[in-house]
GROMACS .gro file of C-alpha atoms in nm:
model
  307
    1MET     CA    1   6.471  -3.051  16.296
    2LYS     CA    2   6.671  -2.908  16.586
    3SER     CA    3   6.742  -2.588  16.394
    4TYR     CA    4   6.372  -2.559  16.303
    5TRP     CA    5   6.269  -2.572  16.668
    6ARG     CA    6   6.543  -2.331  16.771
    7ASN     CA    7   6.449  -2.077  16.504
    8LEU     CA    8   6.081  -2.104  16.593
    9PHE     CA    9   6.102  -2.101  16.973
   10GLY     CA   10   6.449  -1.965  17.047
   11CYS     CA   11   6.549  -2.269  17.251
   12ASN     CA   12   6.616  -2.641  17.219
   13ILE     CA   13   6.304  -2.855  17.182
   14HIS     CA   14   6.274  -3.232  17.213
   15LYS     CA   15   5.989  -3.463  17.117
   16LEU     CA   16   5.892  -3.702  17.395
   17GLN     CA   17   5.758  -4.032  17.261
   18ILE     CA   18   5.434  -4.137  17.429
   19ASP     CA   19   5.232  -4.457  17.407
   20ALA     CA   20   4.878  -4.374  17.518
   21GLY     CA   21   4.746  -4.726  17.464
   22PHE     CA   22   4.580  -4.672  17.127
   23THR     CA   23   4.531  -4.951  16.875
   24CYS     CA   24   4.475  -4.929  16.499
   25PRO     CA   25   4.167  -4.990  16.281
   26ASN     CA   26   4.396  -5.176  16.043
   27ARG     CA   27   4.471  -5.423  16.323
   28ASP     CA   28   4.154  -5.466  16.524
   29GLY     CA   29   3.930  -5.562  16.232
   30ASP     CA   30   3.748  -5.230  16.189
   31VAL     CA   31   3.928  -5.173  15.858
   32ALA     CA   32   4.140  -5.488  15.833
   33ALA     CA   33   4.338  -5.728  16.049
   34GLY     CA   34   4.709  -5.778  16.089
   35GLY     CA   35   4.817  -5.423  16.012
   36CYS     CA   36   5.067  -5.306  15.751
   37ILE     CA   37   5.307  -5.577  15.634
   38TYR     CA   38   5.608  -5.401  15.790
   39CYS     CA   39   5.448  -5.304  16.122
   40ASP     CA   40   5.570  -5.444  16.453
   41SER     CA   41   5.259  -5.559  16.639
   42ARG     CA   42   5.426  -5.526  16.979
   43GLY     CA   43   5.400  -5.149  16.990
   44SER     CA   44   5.631  -4.943  17.208
   45LYS     CA   45   5.891  -5.091  17.440
   46LEU     CA   46   5.685  -4.965  17.734
   47ARG     CA   47   5.383  -5.161  17.613
   48GLN     CA   48   5.593  -5.475  17.583
   49LYS     CA   49   5.687  -5.451  17.950
   50GLY     CA   50   5.327  -5.482  18.060
   51GLU     CA   51   5.106  -5.211  18.210
   52LEU     CA   52   5.164  -4.872  18.051
   53PRO     CA   53   5.264  -4.578  18.271
   54SER     CA   54   5.024  -4.284  18.253
   55VAL     CA   55   5.082  -4.002  18.005
   56THR     CA   56   5.193  -3.786  18.297
   57GLU     CA   57   5.444  -4.047  18.410
   58GLN     CA   58   5.582  -4.098  18.060
   59ILE     CA   59   5.633  -3.724  18.016
   60ALA     CA   60   5.801  -3.690  18.354
   61SER     CA   61   6.038  -3.975  18.273
   62GLY     CA   62   6.120  -3.833  17.930
   63LYS     CA   63   6.179  -3.484  18.064
   64LYS     CA   64   6.414  -3.616  18.330
   65TYR     CA   65   6.621  -3.793  18.066
   66TYR     CA   66   6.630  -3.514  17.807
   67LYS     CA   67   6.618  -3.204  18.030
   68PRO     CA   68   6.996  -3.143  18.003
   69HIS     CA   69   6.953  -3.113  17.626
   70ALA     CA   70   6.619  -2.931  17.588
   71SER     CA   71   6.423  -2.651  17.754
   72LYS     CA   72   6.076  -2.726  17.617
   73PHE     CA   73   5.907  -3.038  17.485
   74ILE     CA   74   5.655  -3.166  17.231
   75ALA     CA   75   5.444  -3.460  17.345
   76TYR     CA   76   5.468  -3.707  17.056
   77PHE     CA   77   5.184  -3.960  17.047
   78GLN     CA   78   5.356  -4.215  16.827
   79THR     CA   79   5.236  -4.571  16.878
   80PHE     CA   80   4.967  -4.693  16.638
   81THR     CA   81   4.673  -4.459  16.555
   82ASN     CA   82   4.651  -4.175  16.803
   83THR     CA   83   4.316  -4.032  16.695
   84TYR     CA   84   4.139  -4.368  16.700
   85ALA     CA   85   3.903  -4.305  16.993
   86SER     CA   86   3.608  -4.088  17.088
   87VAL     CA   87   3.663  -3.714  17.099
   88GLU     CA   88   3.599  -3.721  17.473
   89LYS     CA   89   3.876  -3.975  17.529
   90LEU     CA   90   4.112  -3.792  17.296
   91ARG     CA   91   4.051  -3.462  17.476
   92ALA     CA   92   4.127  -3.619  17.813
   93ILE     CA   93   4.453  -3.771  17.686
   94TYR     CA   94   4.574  -3.460  17.505
   95ASP     CA   95   4.474  -3.233  17.796
   96GLU     CA   96   4.675  -3.448  18.034
   97ALA     CA   97   4.983  -3.398  17.818
   98LEU     CA   98   4.939  -3.026  17.762
   99LYS     CA   99   4.896  -2.943  18.130
  100GLN     CA  100   5.245  -3.074  18.207
  101GLU     CA  101   5.514  -2.813  18.267
  102ASP     CA  102   5.731  -2.722  17.965
  103ILE     CA  103   5.504  -2.900  17.715
  104ILE     CA  104   5.448  -2.653  17.432
  105GLY     CA  105   5.259  -2.872  17.188
  106LEU     CA  106   5.163  -3.209  17.048
  107SER     CA  107   5.268  -3.424  16.756
  108ILE     CA  108   5.002  -3.683  16.679
  109GLY     CA  109   5.066  -3.985  16.460
  110THR     CA  110   4.755  -4.110  16.283
  111ARG     CA  111   4.597  -4.243  15.963
  112PRO     CA  112   4.415  -4.049  15.690
  113ASP     CA  113   4.094  -4.242  15.761
  114CYS     CA  114   4.090  -4.151  16.132
  115LEU     CA  115   4.047  -3.775  16.109
  116GLY     CA  116   3.678  -3.694  16.125
  117PRO     CA  117   3.554  -3.333  16.143
  118ASP     CA  118   3.511  -3.355  16.520
  119VAL     CA  119   3.872  -3.468  16.567
  120ILE     CA  120   4.005  -3.191  16.343
  121GLU     CA  121   3.793  -2.937  16.532
  122LEU     CA  122   3.942  -3.058  16.861
  123LEU     CA  123   4.299  -3.038  16.732
  124SER     CA  124   4.252  -2.700  16.564
  125GLY     CA  125   4.126  -2.567  16.896
  126TYR     CA  126   4.454  -2.667  17.058
  127ALA     CA  127   4.645  -2.501  16.773
  128LYS     CA  128   4.522  -2.158  16.885
  129LYS     CA  129   4.744  -2.187  17.191
  130TYR     CA  130   4.990  -2.471  17.126
  131HIS     CA  131   5.219  -2.594  16.848
  132ILE     CA  132   5.036  -2.891  16.695
  133TRP     CA  133   5.154  -3.136  16.428
  134VAL     CA  134   4.938  -3.404  16.270
  135GLU     CA  135   5.158  -3.683  16.131
  136LEU     CA  136   4.988  -3.877  15.854
  137GLY     CA  137   5.111  -4.220  15.759
  138LEU     CA  138   5.095  -4.250  15.381
  139GLN     CA  139   5.414  -4.426  15.257
  140SER     CA  140   5.325  -4.397  14.887
  141VAL     CA  141   5.077  -4.216  14.663
  142HIS     CA  142   5.027  -4.531  14.454
  143ASP     CA  143   4.718  -4.735  14.535
  144LYS     CA  144   4.878  -5.054  14.402
  145THR     CA  145   5.150  -5.015  14.666
  146LEU     CA  146   4.909  -4.920  14.943
  147GLN     CA  147   4.711  -5.235  14.869
  148PHE     CA  148   5.022  -5.455  14.861
  149ILE     CA  149   5.150  -5.328  15.197
  150ASN     CA  150   4.798  -5.359  15.345
  151ARG     CA  151   4.760  -4.994  15.446
  152GLY     CA  152   4.383  -5.026  15.454
  153HIS     CA  153   4.323  -4.688  15.288
  154ASN     CA  154   4.377  -4.539  14.944
  155PHE     CA  155   4.540  -4.222  14.816
  156GLN     CA  156   4.209  -4.040  14.777
  157GLN     CA  157   4.142  -4.082  15.149
  158PHE     CA  158   4.480  -3.924  15.216
  159LEU     CA  159   4.395  -3.631  14.987
  160ASP     CA  160   4.063  -3.587  15.164
  161ALA     CA  161   4.243  -3.574  15.499
  162VAL     CA  162   4.498  -3.317  15.379
  163ASN     CA  163   4.226  -3.099  15.229
  164ALA     CA  164   4.028  -3.119  15.553
  165LEU     CA  165   4.334  -3.025  15.761
  166ALA     CA  166   4.443  -2.740  15.533
  167GLY     CA  167   4.362  -2.400  15.680
  168SER     CA  168   4.288  -2.542  16.025
  169GLY     CA  169   4.600  -2.399  16.187
  170LEU     CA  170   4.751  -2.746  16.216
  171ASN     CA  171   5.092  -2.844  16.083
  172ILE     CA  172   5.085  -3.149  15.854
  173CYS     CA  173   5.371  -3.399  15.839
  174VAL     CA  174   5.359  -3.695  15.600
  175HIS     CA  175   5.550  -4.023  15.631
  176ILE     CA  176   5.686  -4.195  15.320
  177ILE     CA  177   5.898  -4.507  15.269
  178ILE     CA  178   6.163  -4.551  15.001
  179GLY     CA  179   6.224  -4.905  14.879
  180LEU     CA  180   5.869  -5.041  14.887
  181PRO     CA  181   5.818  -5.365  14.690
  182GLY     CA  182   5.719  -5.310  14.329
  183GLU     CA  183   5.815  -4.942  14.318
  184ASN     CA  184   6.079  -4.800  14.086
  185ASP     CA  185   6.261  -4.467  14.099
  186LYS     CA  186   5.988  -4.291  13.901
  187ASP     CA  187   5.724  -4.414  14.146
  188VAL     CA  188   5.919  -4.268  14.438
  189LEU     CA  189   5.966  -3.934  14.263
  190THR     CA  190   5.596  -3.924  14.174
  191THR     CA  191   5.518  -3.961  14.543
  192ALA     CA  192   5.760  -3.679  14.629
  193LYS     CA  193   5.637  -3.444  14.355
  194THR     CA  194   5.276  -3.508  14.448
  195LEU     CA  195   5.341  -3.424  14.812
  196ALA     CA  196   5.539  -3.117  14.705
  197SER     CA  197   5.222  -2.983  14.542
  198LEU     CA  198   5.010  -3.018  14.856
  199PRO     CA  199   4.974  -2.789  15.162
  200ILE     CA  200   5.212  -3.000  15.370
  201ASN     CA  201   5.454  -2.853  15.625
  202GLY     CA  202   5.686  -3.145  15.694
  203ILE     CA  203   5.790  -3.491  15.583
  204LYS     CA  204   5.948  -3.802  15.732
  205ILE     CA  205   6.142  -4.027  15.496
  206HIS     CA  206   6.298  -4.363  15.568
  207SER     CA  207   6.391  -4.689  15.404
  208LEU     CA  208   6.182  -5.003  15.425
  209LEU     CA  209   6.282  -5.221  15.721
  210ALA     CA  210   6.225  -5.594  15.752
  211LEU     CA  211   6.154  -5.693  16.112
  212GLU     CA  212   6.115  -6.035  16.270
  213GLY     CA  213   5.754  -6.123  16.338
  214THR     CA  214   5.612  -5.912  16.055
  215VAL     CA  215   5.463  -6.022  15.724
  216LEU     CA  216   5.742  -5.838  15.545
  217GLY     CA  217   5.999  -6.011  15.761
  218GLU     CA  218   5.867  -6.349  15.650
  219MET     CA  219   5.871  -6.237  15.288
  220TYR     CA  220   6.232  -6.128  15.324
  221LYS     CA  221   6.338  -6.459  15.481
  222LYS     CA  222   6.167  -6.650  15.199
  223GLY     CA  223   6.341  -6.435  14.940
  224THR     CA  224   6.023  -6.298  14.785
  225VAL     CA  225   6.120  -5.936  14.854
  226SER     CA  226   6.456  -5.763  14.861
  227MET     CA  227   6.572  -5.454  15.048
  228ILE     CA  228   6.701  -5.139  14.885
  229THR     CA  229   7.078  -5.090  14.894
  230LYS     CA  230   7.238  -4.800  15.077
  231LYS     CA  231   7.363  -4.653  14.749
  232GLN     CA  232   7.014  -4.666  14.599
  233TYR     CA  233   6.855  -4.517  14.910
  234VAL     CA  234   7.104  -4.231  14.937
  235SER     CA  235   7.066  -4.143  14.569
  236LEU     CA  236   6.685  -4.161  14.573
  237THR     CA  237   6.661  -3.961  14.895
  238ALA     CA  238   6.872  -3.688  14.737
  239ASP     CA  239   6.641  -3.697  14.433
  240VAL     CA  240   6.339  -3.660  14.662
  241LEU     CA  241   6.490  -3.370  14.857
  242GLU     CA  242   6.562  -3.187  14.533
  243VAL     CA  243   6.193  -3.183  14.430
  244LEU     CA  244   6.050  -3.087  14.769
  245PRO     CA  245   5.976  -2.723  14.857
  246PRO     CA  246   6.278  -2.558  15.023
  247GLU     CA  247   6.064  -2.455  15.321
  248MET     CA  248   5.927  -2.805  15.390
  249VAL     CA  249   6.057  -2.929  15.725
  250ILE     CA  250   6.253  -3.255  15.692
  251GLN     CA  251   6.174  -3.431  16.018
  252ARG     CA  252   6.350  -3.759  15.946
  253LEU     CA  253   6.571  -3.924  15.684
  254THR     CA  254   6.637  -4.257  15.857
  255ALA     CA  255   6.434  -4.519  16.039
  256ASP     CA  256   6.457  -4.682  16.379
  257GLY     CA  257   6.402  -5.054  16.423
  258TYR     CA  258   6.423  -5.266  16.732
  259ARG     CA  259   6.766  -5.426  16.716
  260ASP     CA  260   6.641  -5.748  16.873
  261ILE     CA  261   6.401  -5.812  16.582
  262PHE     CA  262   6.584  -5.630  16.302
  263LEU     CA  263   6.647  -5.833  15.985
  264ALA     CA  264   6.745  -5.598  15.704
  265PRO     CA  265   6.893  -5.390  15.553
  266ASP     CA  266   7.202  -5.391  15.776
  267TRP     CA  267   7.320  -5.045  15.669
  268ALA     CA  268   6.999  -4.882  15.795
  269MET     CA  269   7.102  -4.931  16.157
  270ASN     CA  270   7.391  -4.686  16.122
  271LYS     CA  271   7.184  -4.367  16.118
  272LEU     CA  272   7.475  -4.124  16.133
  273ASP     CA  273   7.645  -4.291  15.838
  274VAL     CA  274   7.325  -4.273  15.633
  275LEU     CA  275   7.275  -3.905  15.711
  276ASN     CA  276   7.636  -3.824  15.631
  277SER     CA  277   7.609  -4.015  15.303
  278ILE     CA  278   7.300  -3.818  15.199
  279ASN     CA  279   7.474  -3.489  15.278
  280LYS     CA  280   7.781  -3.600  15.082
  281GLU     CA  281   7.564  -3.698  14.785
  282LEU     CA  282   7.403  -3.354  14.779
  283GLU     CA  283   7.747  -3.195  14.804
  284ARG     CA  284   7.872  -3.413  14.518
  285ARG     CA  285   7.584  -3.293  14.304
  286ASP     CA  286   7.629  -2.934  14.422
  287SER     CA  287   7.259  -2.958  14.502
  288TYR     CA  288   7.014  -2.880  14.782
  289GLN     CA  289   6.656  -2.926  14.899
  290GLY     CA  290   6.422  -2.759  14.651
  291GLU     CA  291   6.667  -2.725  14.362
  292ASN     CA  292   6.423  -2.900  14.124
  293TYR     CA  293   6.103  -2.795  14.301
  294GLU     CA  294   5.825  -2.691  14.064
  295GLN     CA  295   5.550  -2.500  14.238
  296LYS     CA  296   5.206  -2.624  14.140
  297SER     CA  297   4.851  -2.601  14.264
  298THR     CA  298   4.788  -2.731  14.614
  299HIS     CA  299   4.480  -2.917  14.493
  300VAL     CA  300   4.568  -3.260  14.356
  301THR     CA  301   4.297  -3.491  14.228
  302GLN     CA  302   4.498  -3.771  14.072
  303VAL     CA  303   4.848  -3.912  14.059
  304GLU     CA  304   5.072  -3.896  13.756
  305LYS     CA  305   5.078  -4.236  13.589
  306SER     CA  306   5.395  -4.439  13.642
  307SER     CA  307   5.572  -4.633  13.372
   0.00000   0.00000   0.00000
């Protein structure tokens, strides 16, 4: 990601994580209650401490910390669903971020079912002047999995969101998880190949994490689910990279979990080791991102059936 920013802007860029106080329709009862089975209900560390600092204060604090390493910054609205509010409220929050010195754009984490036409119009307006990413949580293209992990939306809703965003001037990043309960290697590759056929600019990949205080964490402690091994994850991640378009921006290959509530898998906490292992696996195969990419239409209506 660092090289992507440097090639695009000619300087070092850092994403500043911001918690703007949003909630999630999958938590507050609008869609469902309780959220995804792996989701930490506490939100950001700032939220856990009590009253949230303003967006301006969070940006100032982040810039002070990262300024020695970056010249410009992307305001990353990360916690929960960051388009889940009225357009007027969203505009006020995003405007506050964009008026800060050295902020060159936004990265907005959200759900496929929280991107109405008015929200897309607002964001596409920003894209005429700023660098804007919309980060869509998906995790899997398989409805059976989405239902099991309690995502509260289906794959068709994701497709509708991507089709609505396409051509708007916005960059689309999709989040997927490797190691979801009930999925085999073919399921994971079907997810990757499906996304490879869509007008998507970037992807975030990480392993499933079991955290204390989550539904998944309780399942793990009871022994009803198991976590993917490092060897399996490294091999599958390499498989996924091989089928993705070579120009797709890989924004993440590992996950972060709060160490105080982290349960499993232990290997996932050593991010550098995981990244090095993925690189070594690609080197062992004499392979690279896009080696097995097959260009297809960017209009997908259904998912290939899994075995």
